[in-house]
N, CA, C and O atoms as a Tripos MOL2 file, in Angstrom:
@<TRIPOS>MOLECULE
protein
  296   295    74     0     0
PROTEIN
NO_CHARGES

@<TRIPOS>ATOM
      1 N          52.5790   24.7990  123.6180 N.3       1 PRO1
      2 CA         52.8500   23.6980  123.8180 C.3       1 PRO1
      3 C          52.8180   22.7700  122.6760 C.2       1 PRO1
      4 O          53.7390   21.9760  122.4820 O.2       1 PRO1
      5 N          51.7310   22.8510  121.8760 N.am      2 ILE2
      6 CA         51.5450   22.1980  120.8310 C.3       2 ILE2
      7 C          52.6800   22.2270  119.6470 C.2       2 ILE2
      8 O          53.1840   21.3540  118.9410 O.2       2 ILE2
      9 N          52.8150   23.4140  119.7460 N.am      3 LEU3
     10 CA         54.3070   23.7520  118.6200 C.3       3 LEU3
     11 C          55.5900   23.2730  119.1620 C.2       3 LEU3
     12 O          56.5750   23.1010  118.4430 O.2       3 LEU3
     13 N          55.5760   23.0450  120.5110 N.am      4 ALA4
     14 CA         57.0680   22.4080  121.1970 C.3       4 ALA4
     15 C          56.7530   20.8990  120.9290 C.2       4 ALA4
     16 O          57.6970   20.1420  120.7060 O.2       4 ALA4
     17 N          55.6830   20.5050  120.9380 N.am      5 ALA5
     18 CA         55.3960   18.8150  120.8850 C.3       5 ALA5
     19 C          55.4950   18.6740  119.5640 C.2       5 ALA5
     20 O          55.9480   17.5440  119.3850 O.2       5 ALA5
     21 N          55.3110   19.2260  118.4930 N.am      6 LEU6
     22 CA         55.4060   18.9330  117.0050 C.3       6 LEU6
     23 C          56.9470   19.2920  116.6520 C.2       6 LEU6
     24 O          57.4900   18.5970  115.7930 O.2       6 LEU6
     25 N          57.6510   20.2900  117.2360 N.am      7 ALA7
     26 CA         58.9530   20.1230  116.7830 C.3       7 ALA7
     27 C          59.7580   19.3130  117.5660 C.2       7 ALA7
     28 O          60.8480   19.0220  117.0730 O.2       7 ALA7
     29 N          59.4720   18.8440  118.7470 N.am      8 GLU8
     30 CA         60.2430   17.5020  119.5930 C.3       8 GLU8
     31 C          60.0470   16.5150  118.4780 C.2       8 GLU8
     32 O          61.0790   16.0420  118.0020 O.2       8 GLU8
     33 N          58.9600   16.1480  118.0090 N.am      9 GLN9
     34 CA         58.6370   15.0900  117.0820 C.3       9 GLN9
     35 C          58.8860   14.9550  115.5570 C.2       9 GLN9
     36 O          58.5860   14.0040  114.8350 O.2       9 GLN9
     37 N          59.5560   16.2220  115.1960 N.am     10 CYS10
     38 CA         59.8970   16.6630  113.7000 C.3      10 CYS10
     39 C          58.5950   16.6040  112.9540 C.2      10 CYS10
     40 O          58.6320   16.0600  111.8500 O.2      10 CYS10
     41 N          57.6520   16.9940  113.3080 N.am     11 THR11
     42 CA         56.3650   16.8060  112.9300 C.3      11 THR11
     43 C          55.7330   18.1710  112.2770 C.2      11 THR11
     44 O          55.8750   19.1880  112.9560 O.2      11 THR11
     45 N          55.0050   18.2970  110.9450 N.am     12 LYS12
     46 CA         54.3560   19.3690  110.5370 C.3      12 LYS12
     47 C          53.0170   19.3130  110.7980 C.2      12 LYS12
     48 O          52.4900   18.2050  110.8960 O.2      12 LYS12
     49 N          52.2500   20.5020  110.9530 N.am     13 ALA13
     50 CA         50.9020   20.3310  111.0040 C.3      13 ALA13
     51 C          50.1010   21.2960  110.0060 C.2      13 ALA13
     52 O          50.7160   22.0700  109.2740 O.2      13 ALA13
     53 N          48.9940   21.2330  110.0080 N.am     14 THR14
     54 CA         48.2080   22.2350  109.1990 C.3      14 THR14
     55 C          47.3800   22.8290  110.3930 C.2      14 THR14
     56 O          46.7290   22.1210  111.1610 O.2      14 THR14
     57 N          47.4720   24.3170  110.4840 N.am     15 PHE15
     58 CA         46.5470   25.1250  111.4640 C.3      15 PHE15
     59 C          45.4640   25.9330  110.6630 C.2      15 PHE15
     60 O          45.7140   26.8510  109.8830 O.2      15 PHE15
     61 N          44.2780   25.4680  110.9670 N.am     16 PHE16
     62 CA         43.2400   26.3770  110.4100 C.3      16 PHE16
     63 C          42.6040   27.4220  111.5450 C.2      16 PHE16
     64 O          41.8610   27.1710  112.4940 O.2      16 PHE16
     65 N          43.1050   28.5370  111.1480 N.am     17 VAL17
     66 CA         42.8290   29.8280  112.4180 C.3      17 VAL17
     67 C          41.6950   30.5410  112.2330 C.2      17 VAL17
     68 O          41.1620   30.5920  111.1240 O.2      17 VAL17
     69 N          41.1950   31.1770  113.3170 N.am     18 VAL18
     70 CA         40.0430   31.9120  113.4840 C.3      18 VAL18
     71 C          40.4310   33.2650  113.3810 C.2      18 VAL18
     72 O          41.2520   33.6720  114.2020 O.2      18 VAL18
     73 N          40.0240   33.9830  112.5860 N.am     19 GLY19
     74 CA         40.6450   35.5120  112.6780 C.3      19 GLY19
     75 C          40.4320   36.1250  113.5500 C.2      19 GLY19
     76 O          41.0530   37.1810  113.4280 O.2      19 GLY19
     77 N          39.7730   36.0950  114.6080 N.am     20 SER20
     78 CA         39.6360   36.9060  115.7200 C.3      20 SER20
     79 C          40.5950   36.7270  116.7720 C.2      20 SER20
     80 O          40.8780   37.5780  117.6150 O.2      20 SER20
     81 N          41.2080   35.2710  116.6550 N.am     21 MET21
     82 CA         42.2400   34.8070  117.7580 C.3      21 MET21
     83 C          43.5090   35.2740  116.8350 C.2      21 MET21
     84 O          44.5350   35.6040  117.4300 O.2      21 MET21
     85 N          43.4840   35.3100  115.5820 N.am     22 VAL22
     86 CA         44.7300   35.8110  115.1640 C.3      22 VAL22
     87 C          45.1010   37.1250  115.5280 C.2      22 VAL22
     88 O          46.2510   37.5340  115.6920 O.2      22 VAL22
     89 N          43.9870   37.7940  115.6500 N.am     23 ARG23
     90 CA         44.1620   39.5630  115.8520 C.3      23 ARG23
     91 C          44.6810   39.5590  117.2510 C.2      23 ARG23
     92 O          45.5800   40.3700  117.4720 O.2      23 ARG23
     93 N          44.2480   38.7230  118.3420 N.am     24 ALA24
     94 CA         44.4360   38.7520  119.6890 C.3      24 ALA24
     95 C          45.8290   38.1090  119.8230 C.2      24 ALA24
     96 O          46.6230   38.5080  120.6750 O.2      24 ALA24
     97 N          46.1090   37.1280  118.9880 N.am     25 HIS25
     98 CA         47.4980   36.6270  119.3790 C.3      25 HIS25
     99 C          48.3730   36.2440  117.7710 C.2      25 HIS25
    100 O          48.7090   35.1160  117.4100 O.2      25 HIS25
    101 N          48.5510   37.3060  117.1460 N.am     26 PRO26
    102 CA         49.3580   37.2760  115.9280 C.3      26 PRO26
    103 C          50.7470   36.4710  116.0980 C.2      26 PRO26
    104 O          51.2000   35.8290  115.1500 O.2      26 PRO26
    105 N          51.3070   36.5220  117.1630 N.am     27 GLU27
    106 CA         52.5610   35.9220  117.4680 C.3      27 GLU27
    107 C          52.6440   34.2910  117.2440 C.2      27 GLU27
    108 O          53.5310   33.5490  116.8210 O.2      27 GLU27
    109 N          51.3080   34.0820  117.7220 N.am     28 VAL28
    110 CA         51.0560   32.3940  117.2850 C.3      28 VAL28
    111 C          51.0140   31.9670  115.9530 C.2      28 VAL28
    112 O          51.4300   30.8750  115.5660 O.2      28 VAL28
    113 N          50.4760   32.8890  115.2120 N.am     29 LEU29
    114 CA         50.5990   32.4920  113.9880 C.3      29 LEU29
    115 C          52.1250   32.7070  113.1010 C.2      29 LEU29
    116 O          52.5370   31.9540  112.2180 O.2      29 LEU29
    117 N          52.6430   33.6580  113.4950 N.am     30 LYS30
    118 CA         54.1110   34.1530  113.2370 C.3      30 LYS30
    119 C          54.8570   33.0420  113.4190 C.2      30 LYS30
    120 O          55.5790   32.5820  112.5350 O.2      30 LYS30
    121 N          54.7130   32.4720  114.7410 N.am     31 GLU31
    122 CA         55.6820   31.0610  114.9830 C.3      31 GLU31
    123 C          55.0970   30.0330  114.1290 C.2      31 GLU31
    124 O          55.8770   29.6010  113.2800 O.2      31 GLU31
    125 N          54.0760   29.5930  114.1330 N.am     32 GLU32
    126 CA         53.6790   28.4870  112.9390 C.3      32 GLU32
    127 C          54.3390   28.6890  111.8240 C.2      32 GLU32
    128 O          55.1230   27.8270  111.4270 O.2      32 GLU32
    129 N          54.1390   29.8690  111.1180 N.am     33 VAL33
    130 CA         54.8570   30.1620  109.8120 C.3      33 VAL33
    131 C          56.3110   29.8360  109.8100 C.2      33 VAL33
    132 O          56.9610   29.3280  108.8960 O.2      33 VAL33
    133 N          56.7340   30.2390  111.0630 N.am     34 ALA34
    134 CA         58.2730   30.4680  111.0950 C.3      34 ALA34
    135 C          58.7720   28.9970  111.1880 C.2      34 ALA34
    136 O          59.8300   28.6370  110.6710 O.2      34 ALA34
    137 N          57.8840   28.1080  111.9310 N.am     35 GLN35
    138 CA         58.4390   26.5050  111.8620 C.3      35 GLN35
    139 C          58.0880   25.7060  110.8770 C.2      35 GLN35
    140 O          58.1540   24.4780  110.9310 O.2      35 GLN35
    141 N          57.6450   26.4530  109.7980 N.am     36 GLY36
    142 CA         57.2760   25.5460  108.6840 C.3      36 GLY36
    143 C          55.8680   24.7710  108.5640 C.2      36 GLY36
    144 O          55.6820   23.8850  107.7300 O.2      36 GLY36
    145 N          55.0030   25.1540  109.3870 N.am     37 HIS37
    146 CA         53.5360   24.6060  109.3360 C.3      37 HIS37
    147 C          52.7970   25.1890  108.3530 C.2      37 HIS37
    148 O          53.1340   26.3110  107.9740 O.2      37 HIS37
    149 N          51.8610   24.6520  107.8700 N.am     38 THR38
    150 CA         50.8750   25.2750  106.7780 C.3      38 THR38
    151 C          49.5900   25.9760  107.8150 C.2      38 THR38
    152 O          49.1280   25.6260  108.9010 O.2      38 THR38
    153 N          49.3600   26.8720  107.0890 N.am     39 VAL39
    154 CA         48.2900   27.6670  107.8760 C.3      39 VAL39
    155 C          47.1200   28.1070  106.6830 C.2      39 VAL39
    156 O          47.2940   28.6590  105.5960 O.2      39 VAL39
    157 N          45.9780   27.6720  107.2860 N.am     40 GLY40
    158 CA         44.8940   27.9970  106.5920 C.3      40 GLY40
    159 C          43.9020   28.6830  107.2880 C.2      40 GLY40
    160 O          44.0020   28.6390  108.5150 O.2      40 GLY40
    161 N          42.8960   29.3560  106.7780 N.am     41 THR41
    162 CA         42.0630   30.1690  107.5670 C.3      41 THR41
    163 C          40.6900   29.3590  107.7120 C.2      41 THR41
    164 O          40.3820   28.4060  106.9970 O.2      41 THR41
    165 N          39.9220   29.8830  108.7390 N.am     42 HIS42
    166 CA         38.4570   29.4560  108.6120 C.3      42 HIS42
    167 C          37.6210   30.7220  108.6100 C.2      42 HIS42
    168 O          37.5220   31.2220  107.4900 O.2      42 HIS42
    169 N          37.0640   31.2910  109.4770 N.am     43 THR43
    170 CA         36.2780   32.3030  109.6020 C.3      43 THR43
    171 C          36.7540   33.2470  110.7200 C.2      43 THR43
    172 O          37.5030   32.9740  111.6580 O.2      43 THR43
    173 N          36.1090   34.5140  110.3970 N.am     44 TRP44
    174 CA         36.5960   35.3620  111.6560 C.3      44 TRP44
    175 C          36.1190   35.1310  113.0100 C.2      44 TRP44
    176 O          36.8520   35.3270  113.9790 O.2      44 TRP44
    177 N          34.9180   34.7220  113.1180 N.am     45 SER45
    178 CA         34.4050   34.3930  114.3250 C.3      45 SER45
    179 C          33.7140   32.9030  114.6730 C.2      45 SER45
    180 O          33.0790   32.6980  115.7070 O.2      45 SER45
    181 N          33.9280   31.9870  113.7220 N.am     46 HIS46
    182 CA         33.6540   30.6300  113.8000 C.3      46 HIS46
    183 C          32.0370   30.3570  114.0720 C.2      46 HIS46
    184 O          31.5940   29.6120  114.9460 O.2      46 HIS46
    185 N          31.2260   31.1650  113.0810 N.am     47 PRO47
    186 CA         29.6500   31.2590  113.1460 C.3      47 PRO47
    187 C          29.2660   30.0170  112.8060 C.2      47 PRO47
    188 O          30.0940   29.1200  112.6470 O.2      47 PRO47
    189 N          28.0260   29.8450  112.6660 N.am     48 ASN48
    190 CA         27.2110   28.8090  111.8260 C.3      48 ASN48
    191 C          27.0870   29.5450  110.7190 C.2      48 ASN48
    192 O          26.4770   30.6130  110.7750 O.2      48 ASN48
    193 N          27.6030   29.1260  109.6270 N.am     49 LEU49
    194 CA         27.5480   30.1010  108.3160 C.3      49 LEU49
    195 C          25.9760   29.7320  107.6370 C.2      49 LEU49
    196 O          25.3940   30.4420  106.8170 O.2      49 LEU49
    197 N          25.5670   28.6890  108.0970 N.am     50 LYS50
    198 CA         24.0200   28.4730  107.4470 C.3      50 LYS50
    199 C          23.1400   29.5410  107.7490 C.2      50 LYS50
    200 O          22.1510   29.7450  107.0440 O.2      50 LYS50
    201 N          23.4780   30.4180  108.9820 N.am     51 ARG51
    202 CA         22.6450   31.4020  109.5610 C.3      51 ARG51
    203 C          22.8620   32.6790  109.2190 C.2      51 ARG51
    204 O          22.2450   33.6560  109.6440 O.2      51 ARG51
    205 N          23.9250   32.6650  108.2890 N.am     52 LEU52
    206 CA         24.3600   34.0900  107.7570 C.3      52 LEU52
    207 C          23.9370   34.1650  106.3190 C.2      52 LEU52
    208 O          23.6970   33.2130  105.5760 O.2      52 LEU52
    209 N          23.8750   35.6340  106.0030 N.am     53 SER53
    210 CA         23.2480   35.8710  104.5020 C.3      53 SER53
    211 C          24.6830   35.4510  103.5650 C.2      53 SER53
    212 O          25.7600   35.4010  104.1610 O.2      53 SER53
    213 N          24.6360   35.2430  102.5080 N.am     54 SER54
    214 CA         25.7580   34.9250  101.8080 C.3      54 SER54
    215 C          26.8670   36.0630  101.9340 C.2      54 SER54
    216 O          28.0520   35.8080  102.1440 O.2      54 SER54
    217 N          26.4080   37.2010  101.8000 N.am     55 ASP55
    218 CA         27.3390   38.5770  101.9300 C.3      55 ASP55
    219 C          28.2370   38.3350  103.2090 C.2      55 ASP55
    220 O          29.4650   38.2660  103.2690 O.2      55 ASP55
    221 N          27.2480   38.2210  104.2640 N.am     56 ARG56
    222 CA         28.1250   38.0580  105.5710 C.3      56 ARG56
    223 C          28.7550   36.9430  105.8020 C.2      56 ARG56
    224 O          29.6790   36.9730  106.6150 O.2      56 ARG56
    225 N          28.4620   35.8950  105.2510 N.am     57 ALA57
    226 CA         29.5980   34.4110  105.4250 C.3      57 ALA57
    227 C          30.3890   34.7610  104.3100 C.2      57 ALA57
    228 O          31.4470   34.1420  104.4200 O.2      57 ALA57
    229 N          30.3890   35.5010  103.2190 N.am     58 LYS58
    230 CA         31.4910   35.5950  102.5870 C.3      58 LYS58
    231 C          32.6350   36.9780  103.1710 C.2      58 LYS58
    232 O          33.7770   37.1000  102.7270 O.2      58 LYS58
    233 N          32.1360   37.7410  104.0330 N.am     59 ALA59
    234 CA         32.7760   38.6800  104.6500 C.3      59 ALA59
    235 C          33.7060   37.9800  105.9580 C.2      59 ALA59
    236 O          34.8880   38.2450  106.1790 O.2      59 ALA59
    237 N          32.8990   37.0830  106.7010 N.am     60 GLN60
    238 CA         33.5890   36.3210  107.5350 C.3      60 GLN60
    239 C          34.9420   35.4250  107.1370 C.2      60 GLN60
    240 O          35.8740   35.2950  107.9320 O.2      60 GLN60
    241 N          34.9320   34.8710  105.9080 N.am     61 VAL61
    242 CA         35.8610   34.1130  105.4430 C.3      61 VAL61
    243 C          36.9550   35.1830  104.7060 C.2      61 VAL61
    244 O          38.1380   34.8530  104.6280 O.2      61 VAL61
    245 N          36.5490   36.3090  104.2420 N.am     62 GLU62
    246 CA         37.5330   37.3560  103.9790 C.3      62 GLU62
    247 C          38.5000   37.8920  104.7840 C.2      62 GLU62
    248 O          39.7090   37.9770  104.5740 O.2      62 GLU62
    249 N          37.6660   38.3510  106.0010 N.am     63 GLU63
    250 CA         38.0250   38.9590  107.1580 C.3      63 GLU63
    251 C          39.4320   38.1710  107.7590 C.2      63 GLU63
    252 O          40.5040   38.7250  108.0050 O.2      63 GLU63
    253 N          39.1390   36.8590  107.9030 N.am     64 ALA64
    254 CA         39.9110   35.9190  108.6690 C.3      64 ALA64
    255 C          41.2450   35.8120  107.5710 C.2      64 ALA64
    256 O          42.4210   35.8200  107.9340 O.2      64 ALA64
    257 N          40.8280   35.7200  106.3080 N.am     65 PHE65
    258 CA         41.9550   35.5810  105.2900 C.3      65 PHE65
    259 C          42.8510   36.7970  105.4930 C.2      65 PHE65
    260 O          44.0730   36.6690  105.5760 O.2      65 PHE65
    261 N          42.3390   37.7860  105.5600 N.am     66 THR66
    262 CA         43.0130   39.3360  105.5210 C.3      66 THR66
    263 C          43.9540   39.1960  106.6600 C.2      66 THR66
    264 O          45.1750   39.3130  106.5590 O.2      66 THR66
    265 N          43.2060   38.9000  107.9120 N.am     67 MET67
    266 CA         43.8730   39.1680  109.3160 C.3      67 MET67
    267 C          45.2280   38.1290  109.2880 C.2      67 MET67
    268 O          46.3100   38.4410  109.7860 O.2      67 MET67
    269 N          44.9760   36.9460  108.6640 N.am     68 ALA68
    270 CA         46.0860   35.9440  108.8520 C.3      68 ALA68
    271 C          47.1460   36.5640  107.8680 C.2      68 ALA68
    272 O          48.2560   36.8110  108.3410 O.2      68 ALA68
    273 N          46.9400   36.8010  106.7250 N.am     69 GLU69
    274 CA         47.9310   37.2270  105.6290 C.3      69 GLU69
    275 C          48.7070   38.3790  106.2910 C.2      69 GLU69
    276 O          49.9350   38.3030  106.3270 O.2      69 GLU69
    277 N          48.0750   39.4340  106.8150 N.am     70 LYS70
    278 CA         48.6160   40.5220  107.6120 C.3      70 LYS70
    279 C          49.6100   39.8620  108.8830 C.2      70 LYS70
    280 O          50.7700   40.2480  109.0230 O.2      70 LYS70
    281 N          49.0760   38.9700  109.6520 N.am     71 ALA71
    282 CA         49.8310   38.7320  110.7440 C.3      71 ALA71
    283 C          50.9870   37.6740  110.4180 C.2      71 ALA71
    284 O          51.8630   37.4530  111.2540 O.2      71 ALA71
    285 N          50.9620   36.9740  109.0740 N.am     72 ALA72
    286 CA         52.0270   36.2450  108.7010 C.3      72 ALA72
    287 C          53.1020   37.1740  107.7280 C.2      72 ALA72
    288 O          54.2490   36.8170  107.4580 O.2      72 ALA72
    289 N          52.5780   38.2100  107.3550 N.am     73 GLY73
    290 CA         53.2890   39.1370  106.7490 C.3      73 GLY73
    291 C          53.7080   38.5870  105.2640 C.2      73 GLY73
    292 O          54.7770   38.8990  104.7390 O.2      73 GLY73
    293 N          52.7220   37.7170  104.6410 N.am     74 GLN74
    294 CA         52.7000   37.1100  103.3000 C.3      74 GLN74
    295 C          51.5320   36.7590  102.9830 C.2      74 GLN74
    296 O          51.3210   36.2300  101.8910 O.2      74 GLN74
@<TRIPOS>BOND
     1     1     2 1
     2     2     3 1
     3     3     4 2
     4     3     5 am
     5     5     6 1
     6     6     7 1
     7     7     8 2
     8     7     9 am
     9     9    10 1
    10    10    11 1
    11    11    12 2
    12    11    13 am
    13    13    14 1
    14    14    15 1
    15    15    16 2
    16    15    17 am
    17    17    18 1
    18    18    19 1
    19    19    20 2
    20    19    21 am
    21    21    22 1
    22    22    23 1
    23    23    24 2
    24    23    25 am
    25    25    26 1
    26    26    27 1
    27    27    28 2
    28    27    29 am
    29    29    30 1
    30    30    31 1
    31    31    32 2
    32    31    33 am
    33    33    34 1
    34    34    35 1
    35    35    36 2
    36    35    37 am
    37    37    38 1
    38    38    39 1
    39    39    40 2
    40    39    41 am
    41    41    42 1
    42    42    43 1
    43    43    44 2
    44    43    45 am
    45    45    46 1
    46    46    47 1
    47    47    48 2
    48    47    49 am
    49    49    50 1
    50    50    51 1
    51    51    52 2
    52    51    53 am
    53    53    54 1
    54    54    55 1
    55    55    56 2
    56    55    57 am
    57    57    58 1
    58    58    59 1
    59    59    60 2
    60    59    61 am
    61    61    62 1
    62    62    63 1
    63    63    64 2
    64    63    65 am
    65    65    66 1
    66    66    67 1
    67    67    68 2
    68    67    69 am
    69    69    70 1
    70    70    71 1
    71    71    72 2
    72    71    73 am
    73    73    74 1
    74    74    75 1
    75    75    76 2
    76    75    77 am
    77    77    78 1
    78    78    79 1
    79    79    80 2
    80    79    81 am
    81    81    82 1
    82    82    83 1
    83    83    84 2
    84    83    85 am
    85    85    86 1
    86    86    87 1
    87    87    88 2
    88    87    89 am
    89    89    90 1
    90    90    91 1
    91    91    92 2
    92    91    93 am
    93    93    94 1
    94    94    95 1
    95    95    96 2
    96    95    97 am
    97    97    98 1
    98    98    99 1
    99    99   100 2
   100    99   101 am
   101   101   102 1
   102   102   103 1
   103   103   104 2
   104   103   105 am
   105   105   106 1
   106   106   107 1
   107   107   108 2
   108   107   109 am
   109   109   110 1
   110   110   111 1
   111   111   112 2
   112   111   113 am
   113   113   114 1
   114   114   115 1
   115   115   116 2
   116   115   117 am
   117   117   118 1
   118   118   119 1
   119   119   120 2
   120   119   121 am
   121   121   122 1
   122   122   123 1
   123   123   124 2
   124   123   125 am
   125   125   126 1
   126   126   127 1
   127   127   128 2
   128   127   129 am
   129   129   130 1
   130   130   131 1
   131   131   132 2
   132   131   133 am
   133   133   134 1
   134   134   135 1
   135   135   136 2
   136   135   137 am
   137   137   138 1
   138   138   139 1
   139   139   140 2
   140   139   141 am
   141   141   142 1
   142   142   143 1
   143   143   144 2
   144   143   145 am
   145   145   146 1
   146   146   147 1
   147   147   148 2
   148   147   149 am
   149   149   150 1
   150   150   151 1
   151   151   152 2
   152   151   153 am
   153   153   154 1
   154   154   155 1
   155   155   156 2
   156   155   157 am
   157   157   158 1
   158   158   159 1
   159   159   160 2
   160   159   161 am
   161   161   162 1
   162   162   163 1
   163   163   164 2
   164   163   165 am
   165   165   166 1
   166   166   167 1
   167   167   168 2
   168   167   169 am
   169   169   170 1
   170   170   171 1
   171   171   172 2
   172   171   173 am
   173   173   174 1
   174   174   175 1
   175   175   176 2
   176   175   177 am
   177   177   178 1
   178   178   179 1
   179   179   180 2
   180   179   181 am
   181   181   182 1
   182   182   183 1
   183   183   184 2
   184   183   185 am
   185   185   186 1
   186   186   187 1
   187   187   188 2
   188   187   189 am
   189   189   190 1
   190   190   191 1
   191   191   192 2
   192   191   193 am
   193   193   194 1
   194   194   195 1
   195   195   196 2
   196   195   197 am
   197   197   198 1
   198   198   199 1
   199   199   200 2
   200   199   201 am
   201   201   202 1
   202   202   203 1
   203   203   204 2
   204   203   205 am
   205   205   206 1
   206   206   207 1
   207   207   208 2
   208   207   209 am
   209   209   210 1
   210   210   211 1
   211   211   212 2
   212   211   213 am
   213   213   214 1
   214   214   215 1
   215   215   216 2
   216   215   217 am
   217   217   218 1
   218   218   219 1
   219   219   220 2
   220   219   221 am
   221   221   222 1
   222   222   223 1
   223   223   224 2
   224   223   225 am
   225   225   226 1
   226   226   227 1
   227   227   228 2
   228   227   229 am
   229   229   230 1
   230   230   231 1
   231   231   232 2
   232   231   233 am
   233   233   234 1
   234   234   235 1
   235   235   236 2
   236   235   237 am
   237   237   238 1
   238   238   239 1
   239   239   240 2
   240   239   241 am
   241   241   242 1
   242   242   243 1
   243   243   244 2
   244   243   245 am
   245   245   246 1
   246   246   247 1
   247   247   248 2
   248   247   249 am
   249   249   250 1
   250   250   251 1
   251   251   252 2
   252   251   253 am
   253   253   254 1
   254   254   255 1
   255   255   256 2
   256   255   257 am
   257   257   258 1
   258   258   259 1
   259   259   260 2
   260   259   261 am
   261   261   262 1
   262   262   263 1
   263   263   264 2
   264   263   265 am
   265   265   266 1
   266   266   267 1
   267   267   268 2
   268   267   269 am
   269   269   270 1
   270   270   271 1
   271   271   272 2
   272   271   273 am
   273   273   274 1
   274   274   275 1
   275   275   276 2
   276   275   277 am
   277   277   278 1
   278   278   279 1
   279   279   280 2
   280   279   281 am
   281   281   282 1
   282   282   283 1
   283   283   284 2
   284   283   285 am
   285   285   286 1
   286   286   287 1
   287   287   288 2
   288   287   289 am
   289   289   290 1
   290   290   291 1
   291   291   292 2
   292   291   293 am
   293   293   294 1
   294   294   295 1
   295   295   296 2
@<TRIPOS>SUBSTRUCTURE
     1 PRO1         2 RESIDUE 1 A PRO
     2 ILE2         6 RESIDUE 1 A ILE
     3 LEU3        10 RESIDUE 1 A LEU
     4 ALA4        14 RESIDUE 1 A ALA
     5 ALA5        18 RESIDUE 1 A ALA
     6 LEU6        22 RESIDUE 1 A LEU
     7 ALA7        26 RESIDUE 1 A ALA
     8 GLU8        30 RESIDUE 1 A GLU
     9 GLN9        34 RESIDUE 1 A GLN
    10 CYS10       38 RESIDUE 1 A CYS
    11 THR11       42 RESIDUE 1 A THR
    12 LYS12       46 RESIDUE 1 A LYS
    13 ALA13       50 RESIDUE 1 A ALA
    14 THR14       54 RESIDUE 1 A THR
    15 PHE15       58 RESIDUE 1 A PHE
    16 PHE16       62 RESIDUE 1 A PHE
    17 VAL17       66 RESIDUE 1 A VAL
    18 VAL18       70 RESIDUE 1 A VAL
    19 GLY19       74 RESIDUE 1 A GLY
    20 SER20       78 RESIDUE 1 A SER
    21 MET21       82 RESIDUE 1 A MET
    22 VAL22       86 RESIDUE 1 A VAL
    23 ARG23       90 RESIDUE 1 A ARG
    24 ALA24       94 RESIDUE 1 A ALA
    25 HIS25       98 RESIDUE 1 A HIS
    26 PRO26      102 RESIDUE 1 A PRO
    27 GLU27      106 RESIDUE 1 A GLU
    28 VAL28      110 RESIDUE 1 A VAL
    29 LEU29      114 RESIDUE 1 A LEU
    30 LYS30      118 RESIDUE 1 A LYS
    31 GLU31      122 RESIDUE 1 A GLU
    32 GLU32      126 RESIDUE 1 A GLU
    33 VAL33      130 RESIDUE 1 A VAL
    34 ALA34      134 RESIDUE 1 A ALA
    35 GLN35      138 RESIDUE 1 A GLN
    36 GLY36      142 RESIDUE 1 A GLY
    37 HIS37      146 RESIDUE 1 A HIS
    38 THR38      150 RESIDUE 1 A THR
    39 VAL39      154 RESIDUE 1 A VAL
    40 GLY40      158 RESIDUE 1 A GLY
    41 THR41      162 RESIDUE 1 A THR
    42 HIS42      166 RESIDUE 1 A HIS
    43 THR43      170 RESIDUE 1 A THR
    44 TRP44      174 RESIDUE 1 A TRP
    45 SER45      178 RESIDUE 1 A SER
    46 HIS46      182 RESIDUE 1 A HIS
    47 PRO47      186 RESIDUE 1 A PRO
    48 ASN48      190 RESIDUE 1 A ASN
    49 LEU49      194 RESIDUE 1 A LEU
    50 LYS50      198 RESIDUE 1 A LYS
    51 ARG51      202 RESIDUE 1 A ARG
    52 LEU52      206 RESIDUE 1 A LEU
    53 SER53      210 RESIDUE 1 A SER
    54 SER54      214 RESIDUE 1 A SER
    55 ASP55      218 RESIDUE 1 A ASP
    56 ARG56      222 RESIDUE 1 A ARG
    57 ALA57      226 RESIDUE 1 A ALA
    58 LYS58      230 RESIDUE 1 A LYS
    59 ALA59      234 RESIDUE 1 A ALA
    60 GLN60      238 RESIDUE 1 A GLN
    61 VAL61      242 RESIDUE 1 A VAL
    62 GLU62      246 RESIDUE 1 A GLU
    63 GLU63      250 RESIDUE 1 A GLU
    64 ALA64      254 RESIDUE 1 A ALA
    65 PHE65      258 RESIDUE 1 A PHE
    66 THR66      262 RESIDUE 1 A THR
    67 MET67      266 RESIDUE 1 A MET
    68 ALA68      270 RESIDUE 1 A ALA
    69 GLU69      274 RESIDUE 1 A GLU
    70 LYS70      278 RESIDUE 1 A LYS
    71 ALA71      282 RESIDUE 1 A ALA
    72 ALA72      286 RESIDUE 1 A ALA
    73 GLY73      290 RESIDUE 1 A GLY
    74 GLN74      294 RESIDUE 1 A GLN
């Protein structure tokens, strides 16, 4: 519904995606890209990064980026 509403208004958006949601619904990210929207990444599972070690926080960000890149095909 959000993509349809944006298309109806000829408006582009930036979507910050959570990696685990991209894994579950890669077709949504593909459609966002196909419609010319900007996609940014968040983390893998949206944890409170202050509570994670720096290595685990970095892994959260990198895993989300990798999944989004794979789903988008670019």
